[in-house]
Amino acid sequence: MGARISSSLLAFGGSKAAQASANQRTRKTQADLYFMKHKCVPPPPTKHAVLHRFSDSNNATIGENIIRPGDLVSNEVGSGVLIIGDIHGCVDEFRALLKKAVEENNNNPFEAVVLVGDLVNKGPASAEVVRVARQTPGIFAVRGNHDEGSLAAALGDEVRRKKKKYQWVMDGENIKSERISDGMFLSDDDIMWMSDLPYTIRIPWVLQEDGTEVAVVHAGLVPNMPLEQQAVDIMLTVRELLGISSNNEVGKIDLVDARKHHHHQQHQLARELGDSDQTSKCMYQFNNAEALMDESEPQPWARIWRGPQHVVFGHDARRGLQQYEHATGLDTGCVYGGSLTGIILPRRQLVSVAAAKEYCPR
């Protein structure tokens, strides 16, 4: 038995009266205080989480890397895990996909639902997506770059607050708390939930046919590097990697984020991680990579990923559905008029719903 979702949970929950007191925006959360002091978004308390079955975690100590499923709402035994691609505020499609996926799962609830990040921005109901995800037991998410940017805007980042795509965040400020309870604007509880989203979630009890476990990240990872050493901007924004001949050792190449290659050259390939006292070079050695990629052309990171996990990710709507041996990309551009796609694990069954309309031009 584990965290799960069933058809009975699809309605946006709770009475307005019950939610109003908890759904205020006071700007006094721990995330707000952190931003006031450090002038940046707080890193998640658990950067790389592990999702355990409820039955497997009864005797576990809740450490920094362990997520326990939330309150159990029925005695039904869940079956499988549903992972959903970039939602971007498309709440109707989100609800529709949850319902359809349960039907495709032989009307069985899921043990857990995991979102690949970018819950918000560009679409019609960003705050409502956050509220549905936060208040539905059994739904978990990783942090995406748009979640990070919206969180920064909500906490007071002046650069982001001037951008049109974050206007929905400002629209929710200085309003009556009973309107926040409608799910239209971010509350303190929403802000704290978003600030707690990890960069990755491993699901060790969902195994692929070859015995590898599943991990979820928003954008991508660099091969041959443990999760704990991955740079934050890579996990949030990478799409392609570029191989260049290594200056350090013959027979090896270095991988850089292709989009930021020139920036790296100008800044000596150094970039900050989420912790202000750590830095990491975004150039990574990869043994015998010549057999996997053309050094002269950028490659999707997922194409050259060889494990040890099977990674499910989003962020790359232009490529759409990506299916590689060791990675699956689920961003099928719902907010651009495409579709919202999920995958049911461990059997790797795809399920999708078409967008009701184009909410945002590409």
mmCIF file of C-alpha atoms in Angstrom:
data_model
loop_
_atom_site.group_PDB
_atom_site.id
_atom_site.type_symbol
_atom_site.label_atom_id
_atom_site.label_comp_id
_atom_site.label_asym_id
_atom_site.label_seq_id
_atom_site.Cartn_x
_atom_site.Cartn_y
_atom_site.Cartn_z
ATOM 1 C CA MET A 1 0.000 0.000 0.000
ATOM 2 C CA GLY A 2 1.353 3.445 -0.805
ATOM 3 C CA ALA A 3 0.578 6.999 -1.779
ATOM 4 C CA ARG A 4 -1.926 6.791 -4.557
ATOM 5 C CA ILE A 5 -4.609 8.535 -6.525
ATOM 6 C CA SER A 6 -8.015 7.242 -7.488
ATOM 7 C CA SER A 7 -10.992 8.647 -9.349
ATOM 8 C CA SER A 8 -12.565 9.761 -6.079
ATOM 9 C CA LEU A 9 -9.701 12.211 -5.517
ATOM 10 C CA LEU A 10 -10.006 14.126 -8.748
ATOM 11 C CA ALA A 11 -12.222 16.918 -7.451
ATOM 12 C CA PHE A 12 -10.379 19.966 -6.136
ATOM 13 C CA GLY A 13 -10.840 19.330 -2.449
ATOM 14 C CA GLY A 14 -12.162 20.951 0.661
ATOM 15 C CA SER A 15 -14.661 23.647 1.555
ATOM 16 C CA LYS A 16 -13.726 27.263 1.040
ATOM 17 C CA ALA A 17 -14.329 28.021 4.694
ATOM 18 C CA ALA A 18 -11.993 25.257 5.832
ATOM 19 C CA GLN A 19 -9.253 26.310 3.442
ATOM 20 C CA ALA A 20 -9.374 30.077 3.894
ATOM 21 C CA SER A 21 -7.429 30.245 7.143
ATOM 22 C CA ALA A 22 -4.655 28.042 5.752
ATOM 23 C CA ASN A 23 -4.527 29.716 2.363
ATOM 24 C CA GLN A 24 -3.397 33.224 3.193
ATOM 25 C CA ARG A 25 -0.370 35.056 1.836
ATOM 26 C CA THR A 26 1.438 36.770 4.697
ATOM 27 C CA ARG A 27 4.970 36.878 3.216
ATOM 28 C CA LYS A 28 6.230 35.537 6.541
ATOM 29 C CA THR A 29 7.014 31.950 5.520
ATOM 30 C CA GLN A 30 10.431 30.400 5.992
ATOM 31 C CA ALA A 31 10.933 30.756 2.245
ATOM 32 C CA ASP A 32 10.168 34.490 2.446
ATOM 33 C CA LEU A 33 12.566 34.939 5.343
ATOM 34 C CA TYR A 34 15.282 33.039 3.491
ATOM 35 C CA PHE A 35 14.841 35.228 0.419
ATOM 36 C CA MET A 36 14.975 38.412 2.487
ATOM 37 C CA LYS A 37 18.278 37.317 3.980
ATOM 38 C CA HIS A 38 19.993 35.700 0.984
ATOM 39 C CA LYS A 39 18.263 37.402 -1.984
ATOM 40 C CA CYS A 40 17.729 34.066 -3.721
ATOM 41 C CA VAL A 41 15.271 31.190 -3.765
ATOM 42 C CA PRO A 42 15.909 28.714 -0.963
ATOM 43 C CA PRO A 43 17.287 25.352 -2.058
ATOM 44 C CA PRO A 44 14.993 22.446 -1.216
ATOM 45 C CA PRO A 45 15.628 20.828 2.175
ATOM 46 C CA THR A 46 15.818 17.504 0.316
ATOM 47 C CA LYS A 47 17.635 18.006 -2.973
ATOM 48 C CA HIS A 48 17.588 14.362 -4.085
ATOM 49 C CA ALA A 49 14.630 12.505 -2.648
ATOM 50 C CA VAL A 50 13.757 8.829 -2.502
ATOM 51 C CA LEU A 51 10.100 7.854 -2.691
ATOM 52 C CA HIS A 52 9.321 4.797 -0.601
ATOM 53 C CA ARG A 53 6.188 2.736 -0.452
ATOM 54 C CA PHE A 54 4.245 3.390 2.706
ATOM 55 C CA SER A 55 4.492 -0.254 3.733
ATOM 56 C CA ASP A 56 8.259 -0.177 3.145
ATOM 57 C CA SER A 57 8.829 2.988 5.154
ATOM 58 C CA ASN A 58 6.884 2.279 8.355
ATOM 59 C CA ASN A 59 10.111 1.450 10.136
ATOM 60 C CA ALA A 60 12.287 3.934 8.294
ATOM 61 C CA THR A 61 13.791 6.984 9.850
ATOM 62 C CA ILE A 62 12.736 10.107 8.003
ATOM 63 C CA GLY A 63 16.113 11.323 6.822
ATOM 64 C CA GLU A 64 16.930 14.139 4.445
ATOM 65 C CA ASN A 65 16.654 11.886 1.397
ATOM 66 C CA ILE A 66 13.433 10.045 2.214
ATOM 67 C CA ILE A 67 9.910 11.023 1.200
ATOM 68 C CA ARG A 68 7.111 9.202 2.913
ATOM 69 C CA PRO A 69 3.780 9.068 1.103
ATOM 70 C CA GLY A 70 1.239 11.424 2.629
ATOM 71 C CA ASP A 71 -2.012 10.731 4.402
ATOM 72 C CA LEU A 72 -3.678 7.600 3.114
ATOM 73 C CA VAL A 73 -7.253 8.247 2.115
ATOM 74 C CA SER A 74 -8.564 4.714 1.550
ATOM 75 C CA ASN A 75 -7.678 1.112 2.147
ATOM 76 C CA GLU A 76 -7.464 0.331 -1.534
ATOM 77 C CA VAL A 77 -4.236 -1.218 -2.728
ATOM 78 C CA GLY A 78 -2.631 0.973 -5.346
ATOM 79 C CA SER A 79 -1.056 -0.373 -8.489
ATOM 80 C CA GLY A 80 1.885 1.205 -10.282
ATOM 81 C CA VAL A 81 3.162 4.747 -10.540
ATOM 82 C CA LEU A 82 2.014 7.501 -12.891
ATOM 83 C CA ILE A 83 4.555 10.115 -14.001
ATOM 84 C CA ILE A 84 3.181 13.217 -15.749
ATOM 85 C CA GLY A 85 4.940 15.693 -18.035
ATOM 86 C CA ASP A 86 5.017 19.509 -17.957
ATOM 87 C CA ILE A 87 1.589 20.883 -16.971
ATOM 88 C CA HIS A 88 2.259 24.650 -17.197
ATOM 89 C CA GLY A 89 -1.001 25.694 -15.558
ATOM 90 C CA CYS A 90 -3.263 23.485 -17.714
ATOM 91 C CA VAL A 91 -5.403 22.341 -14.802
ATOM 92 C CA ASP A 92 -8.309 20.932 -16.833
ATOM 93 C CA GLU A 93 -5.958 18.709 -18.816
ATOM 94 C CA PHE A 94 -4.225 17.742 -15.563
ATOM 95 C CA ARG A 95 -7.479 16.525 -14.056
ATOM 96 C CA ALA A 96 -8.496 14.833 -17.297
ATOM 97 C CA LEU A 97 -5.210 12.939 -17.496
ATOM 98 C CA LEU A 98 -5.483 11.766 -13.893
ATOM 99 C CA LYS A 99 -8.939 10.395 -14.627
ATOM 100 C CA LYS A 100 -7.950 8.767 -17.911
ATOM 101 C CA ALA A 101 -4.820 7.215 -16.418
ATOM 102 C CA VAL A 102 -6.814 5.571 -13.619
ATOM 103 C CA GLU A 103 -9.157 4.142 -16.254
ATOM 104 C CA GLU A 104 -6.166 2.873 -18.263
ATOM 105 C CA ASN A 105 -4.856 1.325 -15.048
ATOM 106 C CA ASN A 106 -7.876 -1.034 -14.979
ATOM 107 C CA ASN A 107 -9.625 1.507 -12.734
ATOM 108 C CA ASN A 108 -7.043 0.847 -10.054
ATOM 109 C CA PRO A 109 -5.629 3.745 -8.035
ATOM 110 C CA PHE A 110 -1.922 4.467 -8.317
ATOM 111 C CA GLU A 111 0.530 4.046 -5.502
ATOM 112 C CA ALA A 112 1.969 7.449 -6.366
ATOM 113 C CA VAL A 113 1.793 10.174 -8.996
ATOM 114 C CA VAL A 114 4.985 12.099 -9.759
ATOM 115 C CA LEU A 115 5.128 15.341 -11.757
ATOM 116 C CA VAL A 116 8.257 16.204 -13.755
ATOM 117 C CA GLY A 117 8.134 19.893 -12.849
ATOM 118 C CA ASP A 118 7.039 23.088 -14.608
ATOM 119 C CA LEU A 119 3.639 22.933 -13.003
ATOM 120 C CA VAL A 120 3.234 26.658 -13.595
ATOM 121 C CA ASN A 121 3.574 29.563 -16.061
ATOM 122 C CA LYS A 122 2.183 30.164 -19.544
ATOM 123 C CA GLY A 123 -1.110 28.337 -18.918
ATOM 124 C CA PRO A 124 -4.479 29.511 -17.554
ATOM 125 C CA ALA A 125 -4.472 28.247 -13.941
ATOM 126 C CA SER A 126 -0.966 27.918 -12.507
ATOM 127 C CA ALA A 127 -1.861 28.423 -8.848
ATOM 128 C CA GLU A 128 -4.721 25.963 -9.120
ATOM 129 C CA VAL A 129 -2.376 23.287 -10.480
ATOM 130 C CA VAL A 130 -0.118 23.851 -7.470
ATOM 131 C CA ARG A 131 -3.104 23.620 -5.129
ATOM 132 C CA VAL A 132 -4.421 20.408 -6.659
ATOM 133 C CA ALA A 133 -0.967 18.800 -6.513
ATOM 134 C CA ARG A 134 -0.336 19.964 -2.964
ATOM 135 C CA GLN A 135 -3.696 18.946 -1.543
ATOM 136 C CA THR A 136 -4.082 15.578 -3.259
ATOM 137 C CA PRO A 137 -2.486 12.776 -1.209
ATOM 138 C CA GLY A 138 -0.063 10.702 -3.218
ATOM 139 C CA ILE A 139 1.048 13.404 -5.671
ATOM 140 C CA PHE A 140 4.710 14.409 -5.628
ATOM 141 C CA ALA A 141 6.772 16.643 -7.891
ATOM 142 C CA VAL A 142 10.296 17.734 -8.722
ATOM 143 C CA ARG A 143 11.235 21.369 -9.178
ATOM 144 C CA GLY A 144 11.274 22.775 -12.709
ATOM 145 C CA ASN A 145 12.839 25.978 -13.985
ATOM 146 C CA HIS A 146 9.438 27.676 -14.268
ATOM 147 C CA ASP A 147 8.552 26.608 -10.729
ATOM 148 C CA GLU A 148 11.857 28.095 -9.577
ATOM 149 C CA GLY A 149 11.275 31.332 -11.493
ATOM 150 C CA SER A 150 7.704 31.728 -10.246
ATOM 151 C CA LEU A 151 8.809 31.047 -6.701
ATOM 152 C CA ALA A 152 11.478 33.733 -7.064
ATOM 153 C CA ALA A 153 8.877 36.218 -8.343
ATOM 154 C CA ALA A 154 6.548 35.405 -5.463
ATOM 155 C CA LEU A 155 9.361 35.926 -2.961
ATOM 156 C CA GLY A 156 10.315 39.315 -4.381
ATOM 157 C CA ASP A 157 12.803 38.889 -7.236
ATOM 158 C CA GLU A 158 12.493 42.231 -9.021
ATOM 159 C CA VAL A 159 13.950 41.024 -12.312
ATOM 160 C CA ARG A 160 11.365 38.270 -12.665
ATOM 161 C CA ARG A 161 8.542 40.446 -11.382
ATOM 162 C CA LYS A 162 9.005 42.703 -14.409
ATOM 163 C CA LYS A 163 8.415 39.839 -16.837
ATOM 164 C CA LYS A 164 4.972 39.258 -18.287
ATOM 165 C CA LYS A 165 5.032 35.495 -17.728
ATOM 166 C CA TYR A 166 5.069 36.055 -13.959
ATOM 167 C CA GLN A 167 2.158 38.503 -13.934
ATOM 168 C CA TRP A 168 -0.136 35.814 -12.557
ATOM 169 C CA VAL A 169 2.041 35.715 -9.438
ATOM 170 C CA MET A 170 1.618 39.437 -8.781
ATOM 171 C CA ASP A 171 -2.111 39.263 -9.501
ATOM 172 C CA GLY A 172 -2.499 37.226 -6.337
ATOM 173 C CA GLU A 173 -0.877 39.725 -4.010
ATOM 174 C CA ASN A 174 -2.783 42.038 -1.664
ATOM 175 C CA ILE A 175 -6.102 40.271 -2.134
ATOM 176 C CA LYS A 176 -8.589 38.930 0.371
ATOM 177 C CA SER A 177 -7.782 35.521 1.767
ATOM 178 C CA GLU A 178 -11.154 34.071 0.739
ATOM 179 C CA ARG A 179 -10.213 34.613 -2.893
ATOM 180 C CA ILE A 180 -6.898 32.820 -2.392
ATOM 181 C CA SER A 181 -8.880 29.815 -1.159
ATOM 182 C CA ASP A 182 -10.443 29.545 -4.612
ATOM 183 C CA GLY A 183 -7.097 28.243 -5.848
ATOM 184 C CA MET A 184 -6.521 31.190 -8.173
ATOM 185 C CA PHE A 185 -3.525 32.655 -6.335
ATOM 186 C CA LEU A 186 -0.543 31.374 -4.380
ATOM 187 C CA SER A 187 -0.914 31.076 -0.611
ATOM 188 C CA ASP A 188 1.761 30.703 2.053
ATOM 189 C CA ASP A 189 1.167 26.958 2.011
ATOM 190 C CA ASP A 190 1.651 26.893 -1.756
ATOM 191 C CA ILE A 191 4.896 28.855 -1.462
ATOM 192 C CA MET A 192 6.295 26.493 1.151
ATOM 193 C CA TRP A 193 5.234 23.428 -0.852
ATOM 194 C CA MET A 194 6.968 24.776 -3.961
ATOM 195 C CA SER A 195 10.111 25.667 -2.009
ATOM 196 C CA ASP A 196 10.286 22.091 -0.699
ATOM 197 C CA LEU A 197 10.215 20.462 -4.161
ATOM 198 C CA PRO A 198 13.388 18.391 -4.677
ATOM 199 C CA TYR A 199 15.489 18.414 -7.842
ATOM 200 C CA THR A 200 15.222 14.654 -8.304
ATOM 201 C CA ILE A 201 13.076 11.805 -6.998
ATOM 202 C CA ARG A 202 14.276 8.214 -7.125
ATOM 203 C CA ILE A 203 11.675 5.445 -7.041
ATOM 204 C CA PRO A 204 13.697 2.335 -6.135
ATOM 205 C CA TRP A 205 10.691 0.003 -6.023
ATOM 206 C CA VAL A 206 9.728 0.690 -9.642
ATOM 207 C CA LEU A 207 12.122 -1.384 -11.717
ATOM 208 C CA GLN A 208 12.502 -1.628 -15.474
ATOM 209 C CA GLU A 209 12.837 -4.933 -17.295
ATOM 210 C CA ASP A 210 16.622 -4.773 -16.983
ATOM 211 C CA GLY A 211 16.363 -4.225 -13.223
ATOM 212 C CA THR A 212 17.214 -0.518 -13.209
ATOM 213 C CA GLU A 213 15.297 1.811 -10.930
ATOM 214 C CA VAL A 214 13.482 4.955 -12.049
ATOM 215 C CA ALA A 215 14.494 8.534 -11.305
ATOM 216 C CA VAL A 216 12.616 11.725 -12.152
ATOM 217 C CA VAL A 217 14.257 15.073 -12.969
ATOM 218 C CA HIS A 218 12.851 18.118 -14.700
ATOM 219 C CA ALA A 219 15.355 18.778 -17.498
ATOM 220 C CA GLY A 220 18.243 16.333 -17.522
ATOM 221 C CA LEU A 221 21.457 14.914 -16.171
ATOM 222 C CA VAL A 222 25.074 14.589 -17.232
ATOM 223 C CA PRO A 223 26.295 11.013 -17.820
ATOM 224 C CA ASN A 224 28.841 9.409 -15.507
ATOM 225 C CA MET A 225 28.033 11.711 -12.620
ATOM 226 C CA PRO A 226 26.127 10.776 -9.426
ATOM 227 C CA LEU A 227 22.877 12.600 -8.766
ATOM 228 C CA GLU A 228 24.386 14.316 -5.752
ATOM 229 C CA GLN A 229 27.049 15.950 -7.931
ATOM 230 C CA GLN A 230 24.756 17.211 -10.699
ATOM 231 C CA ALA A 231 24.687 21.004 -11.094
ATOM 232 C CA VAL A 232 21.371 22.667 -10.352
ATOM 233 C CA ASP A 233 21.191 24.514 -13.671
ATOM 234 C CA ILE A 234 21.763 21.239 -15.508
ATOM 235 C CA MET A 235 18.883 19.538 -13.692
ATOM 236 C CA LEU A 236 16.588 22.503 -14.334
ATOM 237 C CA THR A 237 17.472 23.603 -17.866
ATOM 238 C CA VAL A 238 19.710 21.290 -19.919
ATOM 239 C CA ARG A 239 18.432 19.886 -23.216
ATOM 240 C CA GLU A 240 21.578 19.138 -25.223
ATOM 241 C CA LEU A 241 25.200 18.371 -24.469
ATOM 242 C CA LEU A 242 28.143 19.166 -26.697
ATOM 243 C CA GLY A 243 31.237 16.992 -26.751
ATOM 244 C CA ILE A 244 34.615 18.679 -27.117
ATOM 245 C CA SER A 245 38.036 17.070 -27.052
ATOM 246 C CA SER A 246 39.408 16.842 -23.564
ATOM 247 C CA ASN A 247 42.546 18.773 -22.754
ATOM 248 C CA ASN A 248 43.174 16.505 -19.820
ATOM 249 C CA GLU A 249 43.479 13.015 -21.200
ATOM 250 C CA VAL A 250 43.642 11.368 -24.603
ATOM 251 C CA GLY A 251 40.631 9.187 -25.437
ATOM 252 C CA LYS A 252 38.207 11.231 -23.388
ATOM 253 C CA ILE A 253 35.943 14.089 -24.264
ATOM 254 C CA ASP A 254 34.319 16.750 -22.135
ATOM 255 C CA LEU A 255 30.597 17.446 -22.161
ATOM 256 C CA VAL A 256 29.214 20.943 -21.853
ATOM 257 C CA ASP A 257 25.700 22.318 -21.915
ATOM 258 C CA ALA A 258 25.473 23.113 -25.624
ATOM 259 C CA ARG A 259 23.223 26.144 -25.211
ATOM 260 C CA LYS A 260 25.611 27.745 -22.740
ATOM 261 C CA HIS A 261 28.880 26.719 -24.374
ATOM 262 C CA HIS A 262 30.050 30.211 -25.227
ATOM 263 C CA HIS A 263 29.031 31.474 -21.814
ATOM 264 C CA HIS A 264 31.159 28.747 -20.257
ATOM 265 C CA GLN A 265 34.146 29.690 -22.369
ATOM 266 C CA GLN A 266 33.910 33.298 -21.305
ATOM 267 C CA HIS A 267 33.468 32.451 -17.647
ATOM 268 C CA GLN A 268 36.092 29.715 -17.431
ATOM 269 C CA LEU A 269 33.398 27.058 -17.371
ATOM 270 C CA ALA A 270 32.436 27.858 -13.773
ATOM 271 C CA ARG A 271 28.833 28.126 -12.586
ATOM 272 C CA GLU A 272 27.188 28.309 -9.202
ATOM 273 C CA LEU A 273 25.219 25.491 -7.696
ATOM 274 C CA GLY A 274 22.231 26.077 -5.461
ATOM 275 C CA ASP A 275 24.491 26.412 -2.412
ATOM 276 C CA SER A 276 26.280 29.734 -2.423
ATOM 277 C CA ASP A 277 29.504 28.225 -1.066
ATOM 278 C CA GLN A 278 29.840 25.609 -3.815
ATOM 279 C CA THR A 279 30.837 25.911 -7.441
ATOM 280 C CA SER A 280 31.127 23.298 -10.148
ATOM 281 C CA LYS A 281 32.542 23.304 -13.651
ATOM 282 C CA CYS A 282 29.936 22.503 -16.241
ATOM 283 C CA MET A 283 32.449 20.506 -18.241
ATOM 284 C CA TYR A 284 32.274 16.801 -17.571
ATOM 285 C CA GLN A 285 34.598 14.042 -18.706
ATOM 286 C CA PHE A 286 32.960 11.085 -20.370
ATOM 287 C CA ASN A 287 34.970 7.962 -21.127
ATOM 288 C CA ASN A 288 34.838 6.645 -24.705
ATOM 289 C CA ALA A 289 32.025 9.041 -25.575
ATOM 290 C CA GLU A 290 33.156 9.085 -29.205
ATOM 291 C CA ALA A 291 31.199 5.872 -29.667
ATOM 292 C CA LEU A 292 28.028 7.568 -28.453
ATOM 293 C CA MET A 293 28.017 11.051 -29.909
ATOM 294 C CA ASP A 294 29.437 13.235 -32.640
ATOM 295 C CA GLU A 295 31.767 15.680 -30.934
ATOM 296 C CA SER A 296 30.895 18.402 -33.435
ATOM 297 C CA GLU A 297 27.115 18.338 -32.954
ATOM 298 C CA PRO A 298 25.025 18.893 -29.829
ATOM 299 C CA GLN A 299 23.109 15.806 -28.749
ATOM 300 C CA PRO A 300 20.059 15.352 -26.533
ATOM 301 C CA TRP A 301 21.475 14.443 -23.151
ATOM 302 C CA ALA A 302 18.992 11.538 -22.921
ATOM 303 C CA ARG A 303 20.385 9.938 -26.068
ATOM 304 C CA ILE A 304 23.792 9.417 -24.450
ATOM 305 C CA TRP A 305 22.497 8.629 -20.959
ATOM 306 C CA ARG A 306 23.410 5.058 -19.965
ATOM 307 C CA GLY A 307 22.113 4.842 -16.416
ATOM 308 C CA PRO A 308 22.355 3.640 -13.725
ATOM 309 C CA GLN A 309 18.730 4.859 -13.508
ATOM 310 C CA HIS A 310 16.041 5.029 -16.147
ATOM 311 C CA VAL A 311 15.327 8.767 -16.079
ATOM 312 C CA VAL A 312 11.919 10.285 -16.774
ATOM 313 C CA PHE A 313 12.040 14.017 -17.553
ATOM 314 C CA GLY A 314 10.299 16.939 -19.235
ATOM 315 C CA HIS A 315 11.384 20.450 -20.323
ATOM 316 C CA ASP A 316 11.853 19.771 -24.047
ATOM 317 C CA ALA A 317 8.523 20.455 -25.751
ATOM 318 C CA ARG A 318 10.194 21.138 -29.083
ATOM 319 C CA ARG A 319 11.353 17.507 -29.309
ATOM 320 C CA GLY A 320 8.123 16.221 -27.798
ATOM 321 C CA LEU A 321 7.900 12.628 -26.665
ATOM 322 C CA GLN A 322 11.383 11.120 -26.364
ATOM 323 C CA GLN A 323 11.890 7.411 -25.876
ATOM 324 C CA TYR A 324 15.415 6.137 -25.392
ATOM 325 C CA GLU A 325 16.714 2.957 -23.848
ATOM 326 C CA HIS A 326 17.537 4.614 -20.540
ATOM 327 C CA ALA A 327 15.430 7.795 -20.567
ATOM 328 C CA THR A 328 11.896 8.946 -21.398
ATOM 329 C CA GLY A 329 10.906 12.565 -22.098
ATOM 330 C CA LEU A 330 7.266 13.483 -21.470
ATOM 331 C CA ASP A 331 6.956 17.158 -22.435
ATOM 332 C CA THR A 332 4.509 17.050 -25.344
ATOM 333 C CA GLY A 333 3.653 20.761 -25.287
ATOM 334 C CA CYS A 334 0.213 20.845 -23.686
ATOM 335 C CA VAL A 335 0.362 24.595 -23.086
ATOM 336 C CA TYR A 336 1.246 25.116 -26.767
ATOM 337 C CA GLY A 337 -1.831 23.226 -27.944
ATOM 338 C CA GLY A 338 -0.223 19.782 -27.968
ATOM 339 C CA SER A 339 -1.057 17.198 -25.329
ATOM 340 C CA LEU A 340 -0.393 16.321 -21.706
ATOM 341 C CA THR A 341 1.354 12.971 -21.466
ATOM 342 C CA GLY A 342 1.991 10.529 -18.656
ATOM 343 C CA ILE A 343 3.597 7.135 -18.368
ATOM 344 C CA ILE A 344 2.336 4.278 -16.212
ATOM 345 C CA LEU A 345 5.170 2.335 -14.621
ATOM 346 C CA PRO A 346 6.519 -0.263 -14.436
ATOM 347 C CA ARG A 347 4.817 -1.387 -17.647
ATOM 348 C CA ARG A 348 5.757 1.864 -19.455
ATOM 349 C CA GLN A 349 2.301 2.480 -20.885
ATOM 350 C CA LEU A 350 1.837 5.971 -22.296
ATOM 351 C CA VAL A 351 -1.393 7.874 -21.696
ATOM 352 C CA SER A 352 -2.255 11.364 -22.920
ATOM 353 C CA VAL A 353 -5.041 13.901 -23.351
ATOM 354 C CA ALA A 354 -5.174 16.594 -26.007
ATOM 355 C CA ALA A 355 -4.955 20.232 -24.969
ATOM 356 C CA ALA A 356 -8.292 22.023 -25.060
ATOM 357 C CA LYS A 357 -6.648 24.916 -26.901
ATOM 358 C CA GLU A 358 -3.361 26.671 -27.519
ATOM 359 C CA TYR A 359 -2.825 28.688 -24.367
ATOM 360 C CA CYS A 360 0.542 30.116 -25.308
ATOM 361 C CA PRO A 361 2.272 30.539 -28.709
ATOM 362 C CA ARG A 362 5.629 28.843 -29.052
#
